[in-house]
PDB file of C-alpha atoms in Angstrom:
ATOM      1  CA  MET A   8      27.221 127.577  12.676  1.00 67.00           C
ATOM      2  CA  LYS A   9      28.616 128.562   9.292  1.00 76.00           C
ATOM      3  CA  THR A  10      32.099 128.783  10.808  1.00 78.00           C
ATOM      4  CA  LYS A  11      31.989 125.192  12.068  1.00 75.00           C
ATOM      5  CA  LYS A  12      30.776 124.014   8.667  1.00 76.00           C
ATOM      6  CA  ARG A  13      33.573 125.901   6.896  1.00 76.00           C
ATOM      7  CA  ILE A  14      36.182 124.476   9.301  1.00 78.00           C
ATOM      8  CA  GLY A  15      34.816 120.967   8.722  1.00 72.00           C
ATOM      9  CA  ILE A  16      34.938 121.395   4.938  1.00 76.00           C
ATOM     10  CA  ALA A  17      38.460 122.848   5.138  1.00 70.00           C
ATOM     11  CA  MET A  18      39.635 119.931   7.290  1.00 70.00           C
ATOM     12  CA  LEU A  19      38.046 117.415   4.922  1.00 70.00           C
ATOM     13  CA  PHE A  20      39.637 119.125   1.919  1.00 65.00           C
ATOM     14  CA  THR A  21      43.052 119.233   3.659  1.00 73.00           C
ATOM     15  CA  GLY A  22      42.797 115.568   4.600  1.00 61.00           C
ATOM     16  CA  MET A  23      41.947 114.603   1.028  1.00 61.00           C
ATOM     17  CA  LEU A  24      44.888 116.629  -0.297  1.00 56.00           C
ATOM     18  CA  ILE A  25      47.255 114.909   2.135  1.00 67.00           C
ATOM     19  CA  LEU A  26      45.874 111.510   1.170  1.00 56.00           C
ATOM     20  CA  PHE A  27      46.140 112.293  -2.548  1.00 62.00           C
ATOM     21  CA  PHE A  28      49.733 113.533  -2.397  1.00 64.00           C
ATOM     22  CA  SER A  29      50.927 110.776  -0.070  1.00 66.00           C
ATOM     23  CA  CYS A  30      50.109 108.125  -2.663  1.00 62.00           C
ATOM     24  CA  GLU A  31      52.878 107.521  -5.135  1.00 62.00           C
ATOM     25  CA  THR A  32      53.780 104.971  -7.696  1.00 59.00           C
ATOM     26  CA  ASN A  33      57.169 104.055  -9.007  1.00 56.00           C
ATOM     27  CA  VAL A  34      56.582 103.206 -12.629  1.00 51.00           C
ATOM     28  CA  GLU A  35      60.258 102.387 -13.230  1.00 55.00           C
ATOM     29  CA  GLU A  36      60.263  99.866 -10.375  1.00 55.00           C
ATOM     30  CA  ASP A  37      57.031  98.312 -11.648  1.00 53.00           C
ATOM     31  CA  ILE A  38      58.548  97.892 -15.109  1.00 56.00           C
ATOM     32  CA  ILE A  39      61.660  96.217 -13.705  1.00 58.00           C
ATOM     33  CA  ILE A  40      59.561  93.784 -11.671  1.00 57.00           C
ATOM     34  CA  ASP A  41      57.378  93.022 -14.701  1.00 52.00           C
ATOM     35  CA  ASP A  42      60.493  92.409 -16.810  1.00 55.00           C
ATOM     36  CA  MET A  43      61.881  90.047 -14.187  1.00 56.00           C
ATOM     37  CA  MET A  44      58.651  88.056 -14.102  1.00 60.00           C
ATOM     38  CA  GLY A  45      59.224  87.031 -17.709  1.00 57.00           C
ATOM     39  CA  MET A  46      62.814  85.989 -17.136  1.00 61.00           C
ATOM     40  CA  GLU A  47      63.481  82.307 -16.878  1.00 69.00           C
ATOM     41  CA  GLU A  48      66.251  80.898 -14.763  1.00 71.00           C
ATOM     42  CA  GLU A  49      69.125  79.464 -16.744  1.00 75.00           C
ATOM     43  CA  PRO A  50      69.303  75.695 -16.463  1.00 83.00           C
ATOM     44  CA  CYS A  51      72.270  74.471 -14.494  1.00 90.00           C
ATOM     45  CA  ALA A  52      74.440  71.697 -15.830  1.00 94.00           C
ATOM     46  CA  PRO A  53      77.566  71.361 -13.704  1.00 97.00           C
ATOM     47  CA  SER A  54      80.172  68.856 -14.787  1.00 97.00           C
ATOM     48  CA  PHE A  55      81.500  66.285 -12.335  1.00 98.00           C
ATOM     49  CA  THR A  56      85.013  66.557 -13.766  1.00 98.00           C
ATOM     50  CA  ASN A  57      85.159  70.347 -14.107  1.00 98.00           C
ATOM     51  CA  ASP A  58      82.988  71.524 -11.215  1.00 98.00           C
ATOM     52  CA  ILE A  59      82.216  68.891  -8.581  1.00 98.00           C
ATOM     53  CA  GLU A  60      85.460  66.911  -8.411  1.00 98.00           C
ATOM     54  CA  PRO A  61      87.602  70.025  -7.689  1.00 98.00           C
ATOM     55  CA  ILE A  62      85.204  71.109  -4.906  1.00 98.00           C
ATOM     56  CA  ILE A  63      85.377  67.639  -3.337  1.00 98.00           C
ATOM     57  CA  ALA A  64      89.173  67.484  -3.725  1.00 98.00           C
ATOM     58  CA  ASN A  65      89.733  70.902  -2.150  1.00 97.00           C
ATOM     59  CA  ASN A  66      87.236  70.613   0.684  1.00 97.00           C
ATOM     60  CA  CYS A  67      86.431  66.981   1.501  1.00 97.00           C
ATOM     61  CA  LEU A  68      89.292  64.611   0.776  1.00 97.00           C
ATOM     62  CA  SER A  69      91.376  65.604   3.773  1.00 95.00           C
ATOM     63  CA  CYS A  70      88.897  63.508   5.798  1.00 95.00           C
ATOM     64  CA  HIS A  71      86.902  61.469   3.258  1.00 96.00           C
ATOM     65  CA  SER A  72      89.701  59.695   1.423  1.00 95.00           C
ATOM     66  CA  GLY A  73      89.021  56.193   2.648  1.00 93.00           C
ATOM     67  CA  THR A  74      89.529  56.673   6.366  1.00 92.00           C
ATOM     68  CA  GLN A  75      86.104  58.168   7.171  1.00 93.00           C
ATOM     69  CA  PHE A  76      82.686  57.441   5.671  1.00 95.00           C
ATOM     70  CA  PRO A  77      81.833  58.272   2.991  1.00 96.00           C
ATOM     71  CA  ASP A  78      84.836  57.630   0.780  1.00 97.00           C
ATOM     72  CA  LEU A  79      84.754  60.445  -1.791  1.00 98.00           C
ATOM     73  CA  ARG A  80      87.908  59.647  -3.763  1.00 98.00           C
ATOM     74  CA  THR A  81      86.088  58.475  -6.899  1.00 98.00           C
ATOM     75  CA  TYR A  82      83.055  59.368  -8.970  1.00 98.00           C
ATOM     76  CA  GLN A  83      81.408  56.166  -7.719  1.00 98.00           C
ATOM     77  CA  GLY A  84      82.005  57.167  -4.105  1.00 98.00           C
ATOM     78  CA  VAL A  85      80.659  60.682  -4.618  1.00 98.00           C
ATOM     79  CA  SER A  86      77.667  59.697  -6.759  1.00 98.00           C
ATOM     80  CA  SER A  87      76.543  56.870  -4.477  1.00 98.00           C
ATOM     81  CA  ASN A  88      76.582  59.320  -1.556  1.00 98.00           C
ATOM     82  CA  ALA A  89      75.344  62.351  -3.512  1.00 98.00           C
ATOM     83  CA  GLY A  90      72.255  62.852  -1.355  1.00 97.00           C
ATOM     84  CA  ILE A  91      74.301  62.811   1.842  1.00 97.00           C
ATOM     85  CA  VAL A  92      76.863  65.204   0.358  1.00 97.00           C
ATOM     86  CA  LYS A  93      74.136  67.606  -0.788  1.00 98.00           C
ATOM     87  CA  THR A  94      72.386  67.567   2.593  1.00 98.00           C
ATOM     88  CA  GLN A  95      75.620  68.184   4.487  1.00 97.00           C
ATOM     89  CA  VAL A  96      76.775  71.097   2.314  1.00 97.00           C
ATOM     90  CA  VAL A  97      73.330  72.720   2.020  1.00 98.00           C
ATOM     91  CA  ASN A  98      72.896  72.553   5.804  1.00 97.00           C
ATOM     92  CA  ARG A  99      76.467  73.888   6.116  1.00 97.00           C
ATOM     93  CA  THR A 100      77.462  71.091   8.493  1.00 96.00           C
ATOM     94  CA  MET A 101      80.296  70.037   6.201  1.00 95.00           C
ATOM     95  CA  PRO A 102      83.077  70.593   5.587  1.00 96.00           C
ATOM     96  CA  ILE A 103      84.290  70.927   9.146  1.00 93.00           C
ATOM     97  CA  GLY A 104      85.981  74.262   9.683  1.00 90.00           C
ATOM     98  CA  GLY A 105      83.750  76.300   7.391  1.00 91.00           C
ATOM     99  CA  SER A 106      81.099  75.880   4.775  1.00 93.00           C
ATOM    100  CA  LEU A 107      81.459  75.995   1.020  1.00 97.00           C
ATOM    101  CA  THR A 108      80.726  79.154  -0.921  1.00 98.00           C
ATOM    102  CA  ASN A 109      77.159  79.722  -2.084  1.00 98.00           C
ATOM    103  CA  ASN A 110      78.284  79.053  -5.652  1.00 98.00           C
ATOM    104  CA  GLU A 111      79.866  75.723  -4.671  1.00 98.00           C
ATOM    105  CA  ILE A 112      76.726  74.722  -2.762  1.00 98.00           C
ATOM    106  CA  ASP A 113      74.573  75.640  -5.766  1.00 98.00           C
ATOM    107  CA  LEU A 114      76.792  73.592  -8.089  1.00 98.00           C
ATOM    108  CA  ILE A 115      76.613  70.498  -5.881  1.00 98.00           C
ATOM    109  CA  SER A 116      72.849  70.870  -5.383  1.00 98.00           C
ATOM    110  CA  CYS A 117      72.244  71.268  -9.091  1.00 98.00           C
ATOM    111  CA  TRP A 118      74.507  68.342  -9.964  1.00 98.00           C
ATOM    112  CA  VAL A 119      72.683  66.061  -7.502  1.00 98.00           C
ATOM    113  CA  ASP A 120      69.266  67.323  -8.663  1.00 97.00           C
ATOM    114  CA  ASN A 121      70.287  66.494 -12.248  1.00 97.00           C
ATOM    115  CA  GLY A 122      70.969  62.881 -11.269  1.00 97.00           C
ATOM    116  CA  ALA A 123      74.689  63.199 -10.409  1.00 98.00           C
ATOM    117  CA  PRO A 124      75.896  62.549 -13.979  1.00 98.00           C
ATOM    118  CA  ASN A 125      79.431  61.357 -14.718  1.00 98.00           C
ATOM    119  CA  ASN A 126      80.346  64.148 -17.092  1.00 95.00           C
TER     120      ASN A 126
END
């Protein structure tokens, strides 16, 4: 009877040791995550002239220069269709032949979200 009790205690002790040593914490990773929680995202403020217009010119005007809706040749044309443009590029349905880069999509989204300013 003593042998069974000793085996049971030894198995319990071994199990507890395995459980204890299998738990680990990565303090460095926890610190990095905590540091990131305090970081605020930089506000985006893309310029129509410097950021949006070149994207439109290089990727959209081969089709949307007055022959197909929407006409995106001018600020007025782009801004009045900003929601449509954003939806099409975010969903990657335009431009035909390949989508914009993630950075270009982010710039257009941010510009539209900021009210599509003429800057």
